[in-house]
Amino acid sequence: MSDRDSPEEMRLVNSKSPVSSYTINGEDDDSEVEVDLSEIMAERQKRRENRKTPRQNAKTKKAEKLKDLYEDELNLANAYESTLSEAGFGRYQIQVFFVVGLGIMADGVEVFLMGYVLSSADRELCLNDWKKGWLSGMVFVGMMIGALLWGNISDRIGRRTTLIICLTMNAIFGLCSAFVKTFVQFLICRLGAGIGIGGSIPVTFSYYGEFVPKETRGGHVSWLQMFYVIGGLFASGMGLAILPTTTMTTESYYEDRFSTWRIFILVCAIPCILTVILLLGFMSESPRFLVREGKWAAATDVLTDVYRQNHGSAGVDSYREKISIHNISRFVTDIYKYTNKVTAGESAMNSKVVLTSCGKCCEIFDSLIGIFQQPLVVITFVLLVCWFATSYGVYGLTLWFPEYIKRLQIDEYFRNTETFDDSTFASTAFTDDITNREFNNVTFQDVKFENLHMENVNFHGSEFIKVLFQDVTSAGTYFYNCDFYSTTFNNTNFYDNRFIKATMNQTVFINTRGGCELDFSLSYNASRVYLEILIATLGGIPGVVISALLMDKMGPKIIYMSSACCSAVSVFFIWLINTEISAAVMLAIVQCFGQAQWNALDVFSITLYPTDKRTTAFGFLSSIARIGGVLGNVTFGRYIGVNKAIPILLAAVIFFLSSGISLILPNNKGVVLM
């Protein structure tokens, strides 16, 4: 047959006639020759394919390869889920639940901890408001870095290993925080602790979710959020029990004993330390991660152990045979045949991964880029909005309310100031603490102030004649336009900045205490603040319980949408906050709906991403959430005293926006882990 078809051939081949052959006259005689149409059509199709460019051929082969790879990964995911379902839910998962729950509890403690420490350590470390702001923010910066860093690493080296490293890092830096002497040392320790605990959060949820059967995964993962609430309660309770609730007497107090805020930090490190010990002693690597890495023999051993602890030794051999029937090893080998991560022989024999250090770094980078590529890019951007919105509103309100409660107490305190005008005190001794008083044009003659503390005591235009101040400490105490004659200050903390436009005549200062010259006024009841926060934190429990019970029935999409809408409406109750009780109730409402939102986002982040990108995505989303929390806290703190409408409208709009955009997400109930 010639390279070019004759018109007759083209007419016949292109016709829609159902005949499969035809006859033509021979060239040398009148005989007829039968020609098979199928051969002509096959030849033409072959020539068409040969005329394709190498790029088109490569693209077709790549598409076929990806299709085969996806089918194998789907088969692997289904085989794993079937095997895990047969292992059941029981003693093994309960152990994992409580171990990783302690890690989440450590995160809750970390978020609440600094609010209590700063109010107690400010005198000893001479922390002004600027330094306090840096310390509070540095914890969130560390958490953001840790979530982004360790989430990626977990997808490469394993869940259990990463958890141990993260929590050990948090424990070490947390313990070191209790022994710091300077602000810079404290700042570095809080950054290191934040990096450690921030990385543990995305890993703990993924680690536990990969042990739980898909039928009940959403509900069981949601229950983990209860430990975050417990962490907040633990921090509040320990703050109430350990930290000082009354004014400290002298700066030298801190030189003579181990401060209570240091003891508080040591106690708060206990959940983290316990988690590390239990992970090292009792927990195995995630079997889903082992399967994804091609280590199907090790995964089989872990799954068998899960079955043994849930059902007893009887039936273990039969269960191992079922794992073989599910052909997990064959699917693993097929996947690695396509990805070239290990050789075919290594996949079938011992699943040894051959990657250099450079290859590991490249994989970490590729994993992060992968969540912004198809088919995950839309899911990633939607979850970014939801995570940011939830963190902005929930963290913003949670971190701001304790300060607001303090402000309410301080305002009430100053409204009850006792005032003395145009009077005289002569030959008198003051030996009891003096608080919240104002002396205007008062004369003190032959008066002694001994062994007492002055809190928010101000003197205006007063005279001090032969007065003795001995063993006196003060906070918020100033002398405005006062005159001193033959007055002695012995063993006090009255620094030069306390005397504003004052005149000194034969007045001496003996043994003025060294240390921080900043003024710290404890004009609020710390124990009341801690107790109210503890009670308000209990509001998160109903949110966790209700969302966990409904998660597998309704799905995370419905849970998130409804709770975000309720959060948007609830922020309008800020208008009603004018007492400590109303602030505590508002915080309880925020905690309730906020915990439900977090539960839904946790389930989304676990089930919508494949195993090799799961903690990478979770970590990235968690890091964005920290940014939202910081911005929320700044916004509420900046504008709530100026105009309540600003933070209310911002929070409501952001909550409603996240609720609406979550419509794009699938309501993934009972899905397999890819």
XYZ file of C-alpha atoms in Angstrom:
674
model
C 0.000 0.000 0.000
C 1.330 3.457 -0.932
C 2.015 6.148 1.613
C -0.877 8.214 0.326
C -4.355 6.748 0.142
C -6.258 6.788 -3.110
C -9.472 8.831 -3.262
C -11.415 5.599 -3.507
C -9.779 4.233 -0.368
C -10.357 7.453 1.540
C -13.983 7.535 0.471
C -14.546 3.995 1.604
C -12.552 4.225 4.811
C -14.186 7.471 5.878
C -17.650 6.244 5.038
C -20.028 5.211 7.786
C -20.856 1.950 6.017
C -20.944 -1.001 8.342
C -19.157 -3.271 5.828
C -15.786 -4.552 6.896
C -14.318 -5.295 3.391
C -14.749 -4.438 -0.291
C -13.437 -5.655 -3.714
C -11.473 -3.772 -6.414
C -10.351 -4.739 -9.891
C -6.823 -6.063 -10.270
C -4.283 -3.976 -12.120
C -3.389 -6.483 -14.867
C -6.691 -8.243 -15.385
C -10.342 -8.106 -14.618
C -10.075 -10.243 -11.507
C -11.422 -8.957 -8.223
C -9.294 -8.664 -5.056
C -10.855 -8.543 -1.594
C -9.430 -5.906 0.725
C -9.926 -5.874 4.536
C -11.074 -2.439 5.728
C -9.871 -3.053 9.300
C -6.283 -3.343 8.084
C -6.529 -0.024 6.256
C -8.037 1.710 9.293
C -5.370 0.284 11.596
C -2.625 1.456 9.264
C -4.078 4.940 9.093
C -4.375 5.124 12.911
C -0.757 4.040 13.242
C 0.392 6.786 10.862
C -1.612 9.363 12.846
C 0.063 8.317 16.112
C 3.497 8.429 14.476
C 2.846 12.019 13.402
C 2.314 13.107 17.095
C 5.084 15.222 18.654
C 7.302 13.709 21.362
C 5.767 16.188 23.817
C 2.241 14.919 23.086
C 3.361 11.318 23.507
C 5.103 12.134 26.809
C 2.039 13.987 28.069
C -0.199 11.029 27.247
C 2.150 8.590 28.959
C 2.378 10.857 32.035
C -1.404 11.080 32.279
C -1.702 7.303 32.046
C 1.018 6.902 34.651
C -0.712 9.318 37.068
C -4.010 7.558 36.504
C -2.466 4.197 37.334
C -0.740 5.711 40.377
C -3.977 7.235 41.678
C -5.801 3.925 41.233
C -3.080 2.121 43.174
C -3.121 4.747 45.934
C -6.896 4.499 46.153
C -6.661 0.715 46.355
C -3.987 1.066 49.032
C -6.138 3.511 51.025
C -9.163 1.214 50.863
C -7.057 -1.821 51.787
C -5.589 0.034 54.787
C -8.993 1.245 55.964
C -10.425 -2.278 55.702
C -7.510 -3.665 57.676
C -7.784 -0.943 60.330
C -11.554 -1.418 60.635
C -11.030 -5.134 61.267
C -8.503 -4.259 63.987
C -11.318 -2.253 65.589
C -11.357 0.568 68.091
C -10.398 -0.285 71.636
C -7.636 -0.306 74.186
C -4.857 0.634 71.779
C -6.583 3.753 70.428
C -7.559 4.795 73.953
C -3.893 4.703 74.946
C -2.939 6.831 71.937
C -5.833 9.185 72.745
C -4.587 9.974 76.244
C -0.915 10.187 75.264
C -1.399 12.665 72.401
C -4.081 14.394 74.459
C -1.417 15.326 76.993
C 0.510 16.927 74.125
C -2.531 18.994 73.141
C -3.032 19.879 76.790
C 0.536 21.246 76.771
C -0.480 23.539 73.891
C -3.456 24.823 75.865
C -1.214 25.486 78.858
C 1.259 27.334 76.620
C -1.408 29.691 75.256
C -2.716 30.607 78.721
C 0.585 30.481 80.619
C 2.124 33.835 79.719
C -0.942 35.792 80.796
C -0.354 34.590 84.351
C 3.449 34.675 84.383
C 3.821 38.241 83.135
C 1.717 39.675 85.937
C 3.985 37.965 88.489
C 7.439 38.162 86.867
C 7.256 41.800 85.772
C 8.845 43.166 88.955
C 11.697 40.674 89.104
C 12.624 40.935 85.408
C 11.721 44.634 85.164
C 9.243 44.130 82.338
C 7.512 47.193 80.972
C 4.501 46.988 78.668
C 6.721 46.905 75.565
C 8.674 43.905 76.859
C 5.507 42.140 77.962
C 4.106 42.556 74.470
C 7.216 40.988 72.950
C 7.092 38.029 75.338
C 3.419 37.352 74.603
C 3.920 37.705 70.864
C 7.125 35.649 70.763
C 5.280 32.540 71.907
C 2.940 32.856 68.926
C 5.849 33.551 66.581
C 7.485 30.369 67.816
C 4.277 28.397 67.351
C 3.932 29.719 63.818
C 7.510 28.711 62.923
C 7.148 25.346 64.633
C 3.884 24.450 62.913
C 5.320 25.275 59.491
C 8.648 23.535 60.098
C 7.705 20.381 61.984
C 4.565 19.747 59.975
C 6.734 19.331 56.875
C 9.324 17.230 58.660
C 6.664 14.911 60.068
C 5.627 13.910 56.552
C 9.223 12.850 55.944
C 10.531 11.255 59.166
C 7.323 10.104 60.843
C 4.684 11.226 63.324
C 6.028 9.658 66.511
C 9.625 10.774 65.958
C 8.558 14.342 65.216
C 6.296 14.454 68.271
C 9.115 13.324 70.541
C 11.491 15.967 69.134
C 8.908 18.783 69.340
C 7.736 18.048 72.850
C 11.275 17.503 74.108
C 12.214 20.893 72.689
C 9.229 22.498 74.387
C 10.018 20.813 77.702
C 13.682 21.877 77.658
C 13.007 25.511 76.806
C 10.006 25.594 79.141
C 12.083 24.379 82.065
C 14.863 26.822 81.214
C 12.282 29.636 81.362
C 11.971 29.039 85.083
C 15.644 29.890 85.660
C 16.191 32.946 83.451
C 17.664 36.116 84.896
C 17.125 38.609 82.070
C 14.480 39.643 79.584
C 16.541 38.460 76.573
C 17.000 35.001 78.091
C 13.283 34.789 78.777
C 12.507 35.867 75.204
C 14.750 33.169 73.700
C 13.283 30.464 75.931
C 9.704 31.384 75.046
C 10.574 31.366 71.330
C 12.134 27.905 71.620
C 9.203 26.555 73.630
C 6.781 28.002 71.077
C 8.612 26.345 68.173
C 8.394 23.009 69.956
C 4.750 23.111 70.979
C 3.630 24.716 67.718
C 4.985 21.779 65.759
C 3.322 19.183 67.947
C -0.274 20.287 67.270
C -0.610 19.318 63.573
C 1.238 16.077 64.259
C -0.848 14.955 67.258
C -4.182 15.206 65.418
C -2.822 13.462 62.326
C -1.108 10.770 64.402
C -4.266 9.879 66.293
C -6.509 10.134 63.216
C -4.383 7.576 61.380
C -5.076 5.005 64.114
C -8.868 5.429 64.102
C -11.226 3.629 61.643
C -12.895 5.908 59.116
C -16.418 5.137 60.361
C -15.831 7.054 63.614
C -12.726 9.101 62.805
C -14.388 12.535 62.858
C -15.955 12.083 66.270
C -12.903 10.570 67.925
C -10.555 13.245 66.582
C -12.983 15.905 67.839
C -12.768 14.565 71.382
C -9.055 15.433 71.385
C -9.985 19.117 71.551
C -11.199 18.485 75.097
C -7.563 18.324 76.190
C -7.020 21.878 74.961
C -9.801 23.017 77.282
C -8.289 20.944 80.086
C -4.961 22.663 79.417
C -6.603 26.049 79.894
C -8.261 24.856 83.090
C -4.955 23.423 84.325
C -3.138 26.724 83.743
C -5.936 28.698 85.413
C -6.095 26.325 88.378
C -2.346 26.296 88.920
C -2.231 30.063 88.578
C -4.901 30.366 91.235
C -3.120 27.908 93.536
C 0.522 28.911 93.065
C 0.886 32.492 91.910
C 0.759 35.338 94.421
C -2.608 37.053 94.697
C -1.407 39.856 96.943
C 1.302 42.471 96.575
C 4.864 41.267 97.074
C 6.669 43.128 99.822
C 10.148 43.971 98.589
C 12.406 43.502 95.609
C 14.885 41.681 97.862
C 12.203 39.034 98.367
C 13.100 37.598 94.973
C 16.755 37.339 95.870
C 16.082 35.184 98.902
C 13.812 32.498 97.463
C 12.645 30.750 94.298
C 9.805 32.917 92.998
C 6.326 31.444 92.719
C 6.052 32.270 89.007
C 9.098 30.073 88.421
C 7.421 27.224 90.280
C 4.313 27.809 88.143
C 6.344 27.376 84.927
C 7.875 24.137 86.215
C 4.453 22.726 87.068
C 3.068 23.722 83.656
C 5.810 21.677 81.956
C 4.535 18.429 83.500
C 2.041 17.492 80.693
C 4.739 17.939 78.053
C 7.305 15.836 79.926
C 4.790 13.049 80.555
C 3.895 12.926 76.857
C 7.541 12.451 75.848
C 8.006 9.639 78.377
C 4.868 7.800 77.232
C 5.706 8.185 73.531
C 9.181 6.768 74.090
C 7.990 3.891 76.216
C 4.680 2.739 74.778
C 3.699 4.222 71.407
C 4.490 2.992 67.896
C 4.813 4.876 64.635
C 1.625 5.549 62.680
C 0.880 2.482 60.513
C -0.585 4.712 57.793
C 2.692 6.607 57.575
C 4.652 3.334 57.481
C 2.464 2.079 54.635
C 2.943 5.313 52.697
C 6.706 5.026 53.136
C 6.661 1.488 51.751
C 7.436 -0.125 55.122
C 4.531 -2.521 54.907
C 6.171 -5.179 57.096
C 6.553 -2.714 59.971
C 3.004 -1.463 59.362
C 1.731 -5.034 59.563
C 3.419 -5.479 62.944
C 1.807 -2.294 64.304
C -1.645 -3.203 62.977
C -1.298 -6.678 64.453
C -0.428 -5.114 67.824
C -3.523 -2.909 67.524
C -5.656 -6.003 66.920
C -4.009 -7.917 69.794
C -4.633 -5.161 72.334
C -8.209 -4.624 71.148
C -9.261 -8.296 70.826
C -6.694 -10.373 72.688
C -4.224 -12.931 71.312
C -6.926 -15.166 69.871
C -7.329 -14.592 66.153
C -4.042 -12.724 65.649
C -2.759 -15.205 63.057
C -6.038 -15.011 61.196
C -5.820 -11.218 61.223
C -2.311 -11.288 59.731
C -3.662 -13.466 56.947
C -6.414 -10.905 56.297
C -3.744 -8.212 55.943
C -2.130 -10.423 53.306
C -5.475 -10.891 51.565
C -5.908 -7.102 51.356
C -2.653 -7.048 49.319
C -1.252 -3.962 51.052
C 2.288 -4.974 50.110
C 1.399 -5.301 46.412
C -0.218 -1.879 46.308
C 2.799 -0.379 48.059
C 5.157 -1.963 45.550
C 3.087 -0.686 42.624
C 3.060 2.859 44.009
C 6.799 2.904 44.521
C 7.283 1.502 41.035
C 5.700 4.710 39.731
C 7.216 7.197 42.179
C 10.765 5.729 42.010
C 11.145 6.481 45.704
C 12.620 3.030 46.252
C 13.600 0.331 43.827
C 11.246 -2.511 43.038
C 13.500 -5.002 44.807
C 13.673 -2.889 47.946
C 9.906 -2.455 47.974
C 9.318 -6.160 47.853
C 12.123 -7.093 50.228
C 12.588 -4.594 53.023
C 11.186 -1.242 51.851
C 14.471 0.555 52.458
C 14.141 4.206 51.478
C 17.142 5.552 49.565
C 17.155 9.320 49.983
C 20.046 11.664 50.609
C 19.867 14.570 53.033
C 19.501 16.909 50.083
C 16.669 14.756 48.796
C 14.897 15.045 52.133
C 15.120 18.839 52.052
C 13.797 18.899 48.507
C 10.918 16.642 49.523
C 10.000 18.993 52.379
C 9.888 21.942 49.995
C 7.978 19.983 47.357
C 5.442 18.855 49.941
C 4.635 22.462 50.879
C 4.360 23.497 47.225
C 2.132 20.487 46.583
C -0.715 21.745 48.763
C -0.997 24.769 46.448
C -1.274 22.655 43.309
C -4.189 20.804 41.785
C -6.281 19.168 43.049
C -5.576 20.644 46.532
C -5.172 24.352 45.792
C -8.841 25.324 46.222
C -9.175 23.318 49.432
C -6.015 24.924 50.821
C -7.156 28.497 50.179
C -10.627 27.867 51.615
C -9.182 26.305 54.757
C -6.731 29.206 55.053
C -9.650 31.610 55.304
C -11.476 29.396 57.815
C -8.425 28.850 60.037
C -7.531 32.543 60.003
C -11.088 33.654 60.752
C -11.530 31.229 63.632
C -8.202 32.127 65.180
C -8.796 35.864 64.726
C -12.089 35.780 66.595
C -11.555 33.042 69.167
C -7.929 33.760 70.128
C -8.473 37.502 69.887
C -11.341 37.418 72.363
C -9.788 34.758 74.610
C -6.500 36.611 75.042
C -8.155 39.993 75.396
C -10.809 39.171 78.025
C -8.422 38.653 81.000
C -6.974 42.110 80.389
C -10.476 43.538 80.088
C -11.487 41.987 83.417
C -8.412 43.586 85.003
C -9.437 46.923 83.538
C -12.907 46.640 85.031
C -11.425 45.921 88.450
C -8.969 48.800 88.186
C -11.731 51.221 87.209
C -13.799 50.070 90.158
C -10.754 50.383 92.406
C -10.083 53.994 91.494
C -13.730 54.947 91.869
C -13.361 54.099 95.553
C -10.354 56.311 96.227
C -10.280 57.815 99.747
C -9.328 61.512 99.735
C -7.819 63.713 102.498
C -7.808 67.476 101.899
C -6.234 70.346 103.902
C -5.525 68.310 107.027
C -2.602 67.671 109.398
C -1.049 64.492 110.817
C 1.300 65.070 113.764
C 3.249 62.683 116.010
C 1.577 59.729 114.360
C 2.849 56.318 113.228
C 1.516 54.520 110.144
C 2.228 50.784 110.347
C -0.591 49.292 108.279
C -0.587 49.107 104.485
C -2.000 52.198 102.806
C -3.935 51.662 99.590
C -5.843 53.816 97.134
C -5.619 57.142 98.932
C -5.047 60.715 97.845
C -3.636 63.449 100.100
C -4.138 67.059 98.940
C -2.397 69.919 100.821
C -1.780 67.748 103.877
C 0.953 68.405 106.470
C 2.861 65.492 108.059
C 4.953 66.429 111.103
C 6.924 64.006 113.300
C 5.237 61.132 111.501
C 6.624 57.619 110.960
C 5.782 55.279 108.040
C 7.261 51.908 109.034
C 7.062 48.318 107.728
C 4.251 48.869 105.281
C 3.347 48.919 101.598
C 1.829 51.883 99.780
C -0.418 51.033 96.845
C -1.724 53.833 94.591
C -1.105 56.535 97.180
C -0.593 60.041 95.784
C 0.476 63.205 97.601
C -0.291 66.625 96.058
C 1.132 69.887 97.464
C 1.865 68.312 100.845
C 4.577 69.024 103.441
C 6.756 66.458 105.252
C 8.530 67.767 108.360
C 10.804 65.420 110.341
C 9.141 62.394 108.783
C 10.661 58.892 108.715
C 9.971 56.396 105.892
C 11.512 53.080 106.956
C 11.134 49.617 105.382
C 8.514 50.881 102.980
C 7.669 49.526 99.523
C 5.331 51.169 97.084
C 3.505 50.823 93.786
C 1.707 53.597 91.969
C 2.791 56.078 94.644
C 3.973 59.602 93.684
C 4.754 62.933 95.339
C 3.574 65.942 93.286
C 4.771 69.465 94.246
C 5.651 68.345 97.766
C 8.187 69.874 100.204
C 10.436 67.743 102.433
C 12.188 69.061 105.535
C 14.576 66.952 107.659
C 13.000 63.776 106.277
C 14.690 60.368 106.135
C 14.041 57.544 103.643
C 15.610 54.318 104.930
C 15.348 50.997 103.079
C 12.638 52.088 100.640
C 12.043 51.824 96.903
C 11.244 55.530 96.395
C 13.286 56.250 93.275
C 13.842 59.712 91.817
C 10.974 59.274 89.358
C 8.510 59.176 92.273
C 9.207 62.824 93.157
C 7.688 65.226 90.623
C 8.572 68.927 91.131
C 9.417 68.238 94.773
C 11.864 70.216 96.964
C 14.323 68.533 99.344
C 15.675 70.292 102.442
C 18.054 68.322 104.674
C 16.475 65.127 103.399
C 18.507 61.899 103.142
C 18.063 58.553 101.364
C 19.650 55.491 103.014
C 19.763 51.989 101.531
C 17.420 52.732 98.653
C 16.667 49.330 97.199
C 18.196 48.468 93.853
C 16.431 46.678 91.065
C 13.741 47.768 88.694
C 12.662 51.380 88.810
C 9.499 50.689 86.854
C 6.260 51.185 88.710
C 3.958 48.195 89.067
C 0.552 48.847 90.486
C -1.338 45.738 91.508
C -4.692 47.460 91.753
C -6.697 44.385 90.849
C -7.471 41.103 92.585
C -5.432 38.482 90.728
C -7.241 35.563 92.352
C -10.604 36.860 91.117
C -9.261 37.219 87.582
C -7.851 33.669 87.576
C -11.057 32.219 89.009
C -13.285 33.986 86.487
C -11.109 32.853 83.572
C -11.185 29.284 84.907
C -14.985 29.330 85.082
C -15.287 30.916 81.636
C -12.969 28.302 80.128
C -15.465 25.639 81.188
C -17.714 27.040 78.454
C -15.576 25.241 75.891
C -16.627 21.831 77.191
C -20.185 21.896 75.743
C -18.753 22.957 72.373
C -16.351 20.025 72.311
C -18.933 17.492 73.491
C -21.744 18.509 71.137
C -19.522 18.791 68.045
C -17.815 15.458 68.792
C -21.148 13.666 69.145
C -22.513 15.139 65.910
C -19.351 15.119 63.777
C -19.809 11.670 62.211
C -23.550 12.210 61.737
C -23.583 15.741 60.327
C -20.054 16.091 58.993
C -17.474 18.837 59.651
C -18.953 21.153 57.005
C -22.304 21.551 58.777
C -20.599 21.820 62.178
C -18.276 24.577 61.020
C -20.902 26.599 59.161
C -23.368 26.589 62.042
C -20.805 27.334 64.773
C -19.184 30.143 62.730
C -22.588 31.784 62.245
C -23.307 31.512 65.963
C -19.889 33.028 66.739
C -20.644 35.943 64.412
C -23.899 36.640 66.235
C -22.427 36.169 69.715
C -19.769 38.885 69.333
C -22.540 41.486 69.354
C -23.022 40.695 73.051
C -19.819 42.667 73.681
C -22.119 45.684 73.886
C -23.490 44.263 77.139
C -20.124 43.821 78.867
C -19.812 46.202 81.779
C -19.133 43.871 84.698
C -16.753 41.018 85.452
C -19.597 38.499 85.376
C -20.766 39.603 81.931
C -17.178 39.388 80.624
C -16.806 35.839 81.973
C -20.133 34.784 80.399
C -19.088 36.264 77.063
C -15.781 34.397 77.189
C -17.654 31.145 77.922
C -19.859 31.688 74.837
C -16.807 32.356 72.661
C -15.134 29.203 73.966
C -18.223 27.080 73.281
C -18.656 27.998 69.608
C -14.919 28.340 69.054
C -14.163 24.782 70.162
C -16.796 23.459 67.752
C -15.130 25.400 64.918
C -11.701 24.046 65.817
C -13.038 20.488 65.861
C -14.452 20.825 62.357
C -11.223 22.362 61.033
C -9.137 19.585 62.592
C -11.236 16.921 60.859
C -11.080 18.806 57.547
C -7.300 19.173 57.743
C -6.774 15.477 58.445
C -9.143 13.962 55.894
C -8.767 16.316 52.898
C -5.007 15.817 52.405
C -3.021 12.696 51.440
C -0.662 11.066 53.935
C 2.511 12.527 52.417
C 1.136 16.084 52.742
C -1.176 15.785 55.755
C 0.940 17.283 58.532
C 2.559 19.702 56.085
C -0.846 21.171 55.299
C -2.007 21.014 58.919
C 1.157 22.766 60.062
C 0.883 25.507 57.445
C -2.751 26.172 58.300
C -1.921 26.199 61.997
C 0.855 28.748 61.438
C -1.568 31.046 59.612
C -3.953 30.658 62.545
C -1.309 32.040 64.914
C -1.082 35.177 62.778
C -4.848 35.540 62.990
C -4.713 35.176 66.767
C -2.111 37.911 67.152
C -4.006 40.288 64.845
C -7.258 39.574 66.653
C -5.721 40.301 70.032
C -4.191 43.553 68.766
C -7.448 44.665 67.130
C -9.635 43.986 70.151
C -7.119 45.494 72.562
C -6.653 48.606 70.441
C -10.252 49.504 69.629
C -12.481 48.012 72.324
C -11.869 51.003 74.608
C -12.344 53.498 71.768
C -15.380 52.198 69.910
C -16.822 48.727 70.447
C -18.394 48.757 66.977
C -15.000 48.355 65.285
C -13.944 44.957 66.722
C -17.550 43.727 66.749
C -18.130 44.396 63.056
C -14.697 43.081 62.055
C -15.156 39.813 63.949
C -18.748 39.356 62.721
C -17.815 39.954 59.071
C -14.847 37.587 59.258
C -16.923 34.842 60.912
C -19.729 35.189 58.359
C -17.225 35.203 55.492
C -15.591 31.991 56.676
C -19.004 30.366 57.161
C -20.003 31.213 53.588
C -16.749 30.175 51.942
C -16.826 26.825 53.756
C -19.689 25.874 51.424
C -17.008 25.036 48.863
C -15.586 22.271 51.070
C -16.931 18.704 50.824
C -18.842 17.338 53.796
C -16.404 14.460 54.064
C -17.955 11.945 56.426
C -16.295 8.545 56.688
C -13.736 9.103 53.906
C -10.615 6.972 53.525
C -7.200 8.432 54.278
C -5.318 8.691 51.006
